[in-house]
Amino acid sequence: PNAEQELIKARLALQIYHIIRRQGMTQSQAAATLGIKQPHVSLLMRNRAGSFSVGRLLEFLTRLGQDVEVTVRPTRRDHGEMSVRLA
């Protein structure tokens, strides 16, 4: 029912995965950086981000040294949509 939101979570989790790998962090080191337990990092690394909110995933990105920008603008459709653009 929330396909759009789940897609955003998956894209954010994939970005977190890439950053952790690029920085050469162990799951324990990532857990300390993110402020979560290692088993939760394991879930993120396997793209199982369903238990985390979009806001929490965005917080993880900032803890990993990333700038996050959210843009809200009027839509020309009946209702708006959500998307993630990665730089």
CSV table of N, CA and C in Angstrom, one decimal:
chain,number,residue,atom,x,y,z
A,1,PRO,N,0.8,-1.2,0.0
A,1,PRO,CA,0.0,0.0,0.0
A,1,PRO,C,0.8,1.3,0.0
A,2,ASN,N,2.1,1.2,0.5
A,2,ASN,CA,2.9,2.4,0.6
A,2,ASN,C,4.2,2.2,-0.3
A,3,ALA,N,3.9,1.8,-1.6
A,3,ALA,CA,5.0,1.4,-2.5
A,3,ALA,C,6.0,2.6,-2.7
A,4,GLU,N,5.5,3.8,-2.8
A,4,GLU,CA,6.3,5.0,-3.0
A,4,GLU,C,7.3,5.2,-1.9
A,5,GLN,N,6.7,5.1,-0.7
A,5,GLN,CA,7.6,5.2,0.5
A,5,GLN,C,8.6,4.1,0.7
A,6,GLU,N,8.2,2.9,0.4
A,6,GLU,CA,9.1,1.8,0.5
A,6,GLU,C,10.2,1.9,-0.5
A,7,LEU,N,9.9,2.4,-1.7
A,7,LEU,CA,11.0,2.6,-2.7
A,7,LEU,C,12.0,3.7,-2.2
A,8,ILE,N,11.5,4.7,-1.6
A,8,ILE,CA,12.4,5.8,-1.1
A,8,ILE,C,13.3,5.2,0.0
A,9,LYS,N,12.7,4.4,0.9
A,9,LYS,CA,13.5,3.7,2.0
A,9,LYS,C,14.6,2.8,1.3
A,10,ALA,N,14.2,2.1,0.3
A,10,ALA,CA,15.2,1.2,-0.3
A,10,ALA,C,16.3,2.0,-1.0
A,11,ARG,N,16.0,3.1,-1.6
A,11,ARG,CA,17.1,3.9,-2.2
A,11,ARG,C,18.0,4.5,-1.1
A,12,LEU,N,17.4,5.0,0.0
A,12,LEU,CA,18.2,5.6,1.0
A,12,LEU,C,19.0,4.5,1.7
A,13,ALA,N,18.5,3.3,1.9
A,13,ALA,CA,19.3,2.2,2.5
A,13,ALA,C,20.4,1.8,1.6
A,14,LEU,N,20.2,1.8,0.3
A,14,LEU,CA,21.3,1.5,-0.7
A,14,LEU,C,22.4,2.5,-0.6
A,15,GLN,N,22.0,3.8,-0.4
A,15,GLN,CA,23.0,4.8,-0.3
A,15,GLN,C,23.8,4.6,1.0
A,16,ILE,N,23.1,4.3,2.1
A,16,ILE,CA,23.8,4.1,3.3
A,16,ILE,C,24.8,2.9,3.2
A,17,TYR,N,24.3,1.8,2.5
A,17,TYR,CA,25.2,0.7,2.3
A,17,TYR,C,26.5,1.1,1.5
A,18,HIS,N,26.3,1.9,0.4
A,18,HIS,CA,27.5,2.3,-0.3
A,18,HIS,C,28.4,3.1,0.5
A,19,ILE,N,27.9,4.0,1.3
A,19,ILE,CA,28.8,4.9,2.1
A,19,ILE,C,29.5,4.0,3.1
A,20,ILE,N,28.9,3.1,3.8
A,20,ILE,CA,29.5,2.3,4.8
A,20,ILE,C,30.6,1.4,4.1
A,21,ARG,N,30.3,0.9,3.0
A,21,ARG,CA,31.3,0.1,2.2
A,21,ARG,C,32.5,1.0,1.8
A,22,ARG,N,32.2,2.1,1.2
A,22,ARG,CA,33.2,3.0,0.7
A,22,ARG,C,34.2,3.5,1.9
A,23,GLN,N,33.6,3.7,3.1
A,23,GLN,CA,34.4,4.1,4.2
A,23,GLN,C,35.1,3.0,4.9
A,24,GLY,N,34.9,1.7,4.4
A,24,GLY,CA,35.5,0.6,5.0
A,24,GLY,C,35.2,0.3,6.4
A,25,MET,N,34.0,0.6,6.8
A,25,MET,CA,33.5,0.4,8.2
A,25,MET,C,33.0,-1.0,8.4
A,26,THR,N,33.3,-1.5,9.6
A,26,THR,CA,32.7,-2.8,10.0
A,26,THR,C,31.3,-2.5,10.4
A,27,GLN,N,30.5,-3.5,10.5
A,27,GLN,CA,29.1,-3.3,11.0
A,27,GLN,C,29.1,-2.8,12.4
A,28,SER,N,30.0,-3.2,13.2
A,28,SER,CA,30.1,-2.7,14.6
A,28,SER,C,30.5,-1.2,14.6
A,29,GLN,N,31.4,-0.8,13.7
A,29,GLN,CA,31.8,0.6,13.6
A,29,GLN,C,30.6,1.5,13.1
A,30,ALA,N,29.9,0.9,12.1
A,30,ALA,CA,28.7,1.6,11.6
A,30,ALA,C,27.7,1.8,12.6
A,31,ALA,N,27.5,0.7,13.4
A,31,ALA,CA,26.5,0.8,14.5
A,31,ALA,C,26.8,1.9,15.5
A,32,ALA,N,28.0,2.0,15.9
A,32,ALA,CA,28.4,3.1,16.8
A,32,ALA,C,28.2,4.5,16.2
A,33,THR,N,28.5,4.6,14.9
A,33,THR,CA,28.3,5.9,14.2
A,33,THR,C,26.9,6.2,14.1
A,34,LEU,N,26.0,5.2,13.7
A,34,LEU,CA,24.6,5.5,13.5
A,34,LEU,C,23.8,5.5,14.8
A,35,GLY,N,24.4,5.0,15.9
A,35,GLY,CA,23.7,5.0,17.2
A,35,GLY,C,22.6,3.9,17.3
A,36,ILE,N,22.9,2.8,16.6
A,36,ILE,CA,22.0,1.6,16.6
A,36,ILE,C,22.8,0.4,16.9
A,37,LYS,N,22.1,-0.7,17.1
A,37,LYS,CA,22.8,-2.0,17.4
A,37,LYS,C,23.3,-2.6,16.1
A,38,GLN,N,24.3,-3.5,16.2
A,38,GLN,CA,24.9,-4.1,15.0
A,38,GLN,C,23.9,-4.9,14.2
A,39,PRO,N,22.9,-5.7,14.9
A,39,PRO,CA,22.0,-6.4,14.1
A,39,PRO,C,21.1,-5.5,13.2
A,40,HIS,N,20.9,-4.3,13.6
A,40,HIS,CA,20.1,-3.4,12.8
A,40,HIS,C,20.9,-2.9,11.6
A,41,VAL,N,22.2,-2.8,11.8
A,41,VAL,CA,23.1,-2.4,10.6
A,41,VAL,C,23.1,-3.6,9.6
A,42,SER,N,23.1,-4.8,10.1
A,42,SER,CA,23.0,-6.0,9.3
A,42,SER,C,21.8,-5.9,8.4
A,43,LEU,N,20.7,-5.5,9.0
A,43,LEU,CA,19.4,-5.4,8.2
A,43,LEU,C,19.6,-4.4,7.1
A,44,LEU,N,20.2,-3.2,7.5
A,44,LEU,CA,20.4,-2.2,6.5
A,44,LEU,C,21.2,-2.6,5.4
A,45,MET,N,22.3,-3.4,5.7
A,45,MET,CA,23.2,-3.8,4.7
A,45,MET,C,22.6,-4.9,3.8
A,46,ARG,N,21.5,-5.5,4.2
A,46,ARG,CA,20.8,-6.4,3.4
A,46,ARG,C,19.5,-5.8,2.8
A,47,ASN,N,19.5,-4.5,2.8
A,47,ASN,CA,18.4,-3.7,2.3
A,47,ASN,C,17.0,-4.1,2.9
A,48,ARG,N,17.0,-4.2,4.2
A,48,ARG,CA,15.8,-4.5,4.9
A,48,ARG,C,15.5,-3.3,5.8
A,49,ALA,N,15.2,-2.2,5.2
A,49,ALA,CA,15.1,-0.9,5.9
A,49,ALA,C,13.6,-0.7,6.4
A,50,GLY,N,12.8,-1.6,6.2
A,50,GLY,CA,11.3,-1.4,6.5
A,50,GLY,C,11.0,-1.0,7.9
A,51,SER,N,11.9,-1.4,8.8
A,51,SER,CA,11.6,-1.0,10.2
A,51,SER,C,12.1,0.4,10.6
A,52,PHE,N,12.8,1.1,9.7
A,52,PHE,CA,13.2,2.4,9.9
A,52,PHE,C,12.4,3.4,9.1
A,53,SER,N,12.1,4.6,9.7
A,53,SER,CA,11.3,5.6,9.0
A,53,SER,C,12.2,6.3,8.0
A,54,VAL,N,11.7,7.0,7.1
A,54,VAL,CA,12.4,7.8,6.1
A,54,VAL,C,13.3,8.8,6.9
A,55,GLY,N,12.7,9.4,7.9
A,55,GLY,CA,13.4,10.4,8.7
A,55,GLY,C,14.6,9.8,9.4
A,56,ARG,N,14.4,8.6,9.9
A,56,ARG,CA,15.6,8.0,10.6
A,56,ARG,C,16.7,7.6,9.6
A,57,LEU,N,16.3,7.2,8.4
A,57,LEU,CA,17.3,6.9,7.4
A,57,LEU,C,18.1,8.2,7.0
A,58,LEU,N,17.3,9.3,6.9
A,58,LEU,CA,18.0,10.6,6.6
A,58,LEU,C,19.0,11.0,7.7
A,59,GLU,N,18.6,10.7,8.9
A,59,GLU,CA,19.5,11.0,10.1
A,59,GLU,C,20.7,10.1,9.9
A,60,PHE,N,20.6,8.9,9.6
A,60,PHE,CA,21.8,8.0,9.4
A,60,PHE,C,22.7,8.6,8.4
A,61,LEU,N,22.2,9.1,7.3
A,61,LEU,CA,23.0,9.7,6.2
A,61,LEU,C,23.8,10.9,6.8
A,62,THR,N,23.2,11.7,7.6
A,62,THR,CA,23.9,12.9,8.2
A,62,THR,C,25.0,12.4,9.1
A,63,ARG,N,24.7,11.3,9.9
A,63,ARG,CA,25.7,10.8,10.8
A,63,ARG,C,26.9,10.2,10.0
A,64,LEU,N,26.6,9.8,8.8
A,64,LEU,CA,27.7,9.3,7.9
A,64,LEU,C,28.4,10.4,7.1
A,65,GLY,N,28.1,11.6,7.5
A,65,GLY,CA,28.9,12.8,6.9
A,65,GLY,C,28.3,13.3,5.6
A,66,GLN,N,27.0,13.0,5.4
A,66,GLN,CA,26.3,13.5,4.2
A,66,GLN,C,25.4,14.7,4.5
A,67,ASP,N,25.3,15.6,3.5
A,67,ASP,CA,24.3,16.6,3.6
A,67,ASP,C,23.0,16.1,3.0
A,68,VAL,N,21.9,16.4,3.6
A,68,VAL,CA,20.6,15.9,3.1
A,68,VAL,C,19.8,17.2,2.9
A,69,GLU,N,19.1,17.3,1.7
A,69,GLU,CA,18.3,18.4,1.4
A,69,GLU,C,16.9,17.9,1.0
A,70,VAL,N,15.9,18.5,1.6
A,70,VAL,CA,14.5,18.1,1.3
A,70,VAL,C,13.9,19.3,0.7
A,71,THR,N,13.3,19.1,-0.5
A,71,THR,CA,12.6,20.2,-1.2
A,71,THR,C,11.1,20.0,-1.3
A,72,VAL,N,10.3,21.0,-1.0
A,72,VAL,CA,8.9,20.9,-1.1
A,72,VAL,C,8.4,21.9,-2.1
A,73,ARG,N,7.7,21.5,-3.1
A,73,ARG,CA,7.2,22.5,-4.1
A,73,ARG,C,5.8,22.1,-4.5
A,74,PRO,N,5.0,23.1,-5.0
A,74,PRO,CA,3.7,22.8,-5.5
A,74,PRO,C,3.7,21.8,-6.7
A,75,THR,N,2.6,21.0,-6.7
A,75,THR,CA,2.5,20.0,-7.8
A,75,THR,C,1.5,20.5,-8.8
A,76,ARG,N,1.5,20.0,-10.0
A,76,ARG,CA,0.5,20.4,-11.0
A,76,ARG,C,-0.5,19.2,-11.2
A,77,ARG,N,-0.4,18.2,-10.4
A,77,ARG,CA,-1.3,17.1,-10.4
A,77,ARG,C,-2.3,17.2,-9.3
A,78,ASP,N,-3.1,16.2,-9.2
A,78,ASP,CA,-4.1,16.1,-8.1
A,78,ASP,C,-3.5,16.0,-6.7
A,79,HIS,N,-2.4,15.2,-6.7
A,79,HIS,CA,-1.7,15.1,-5.4
A,79,HIS,C,-0.2,15.0,-5.7
A,80,GLY,N,0.6,15.3,-4.7
A,80,GLY,CA,2.1,15.3,-4.9
A,80,GLY,C,2.7,13.9,-4.9
A,81,GLU,N,4.0,13.9,-5.2
A,81,GLU,CA,4.7,12.6,-5.2
A,81,GLU,C,6.0,12.8,-4.4
A,82,MET,N,6.6,11.7,-4.0
A,82,MET,CA,7.9,11.7,-3.3
A,82,MET,C,8.9,11.1,-4.2
A,83,SER,N,10.1,11.6,-4.1
A,83,SER,CA,11.2,11.0,-4.9
A,83,SER,C,12.5,11.3,-4.1
A,84,VAL,N,13.5,10.6,-4.5
A,84,VAL,CA,14.9,10.8,-3.9
A,84,VAL,C,15.8,11.0,-5.1
A,85,ARG,N,16.6,12.0,-5.0
A,85,ARG,CA,17.7,12.2,-6.0
A,85,ARG,C,19.0,12.2,-5.3
A,86,LEU,N,19.9,11.3,-5.8
A,86,LEU,CA,21.2,11.1,-5.2
A,86,LEU,C,22.2,11.9,-6.0
A,87,ALA,N,23.1,12.6,-5.3
A,87,ALA,CA,24.1,13.3,-6.0
A,87,ALA,C,25.4,12.5,-6.2
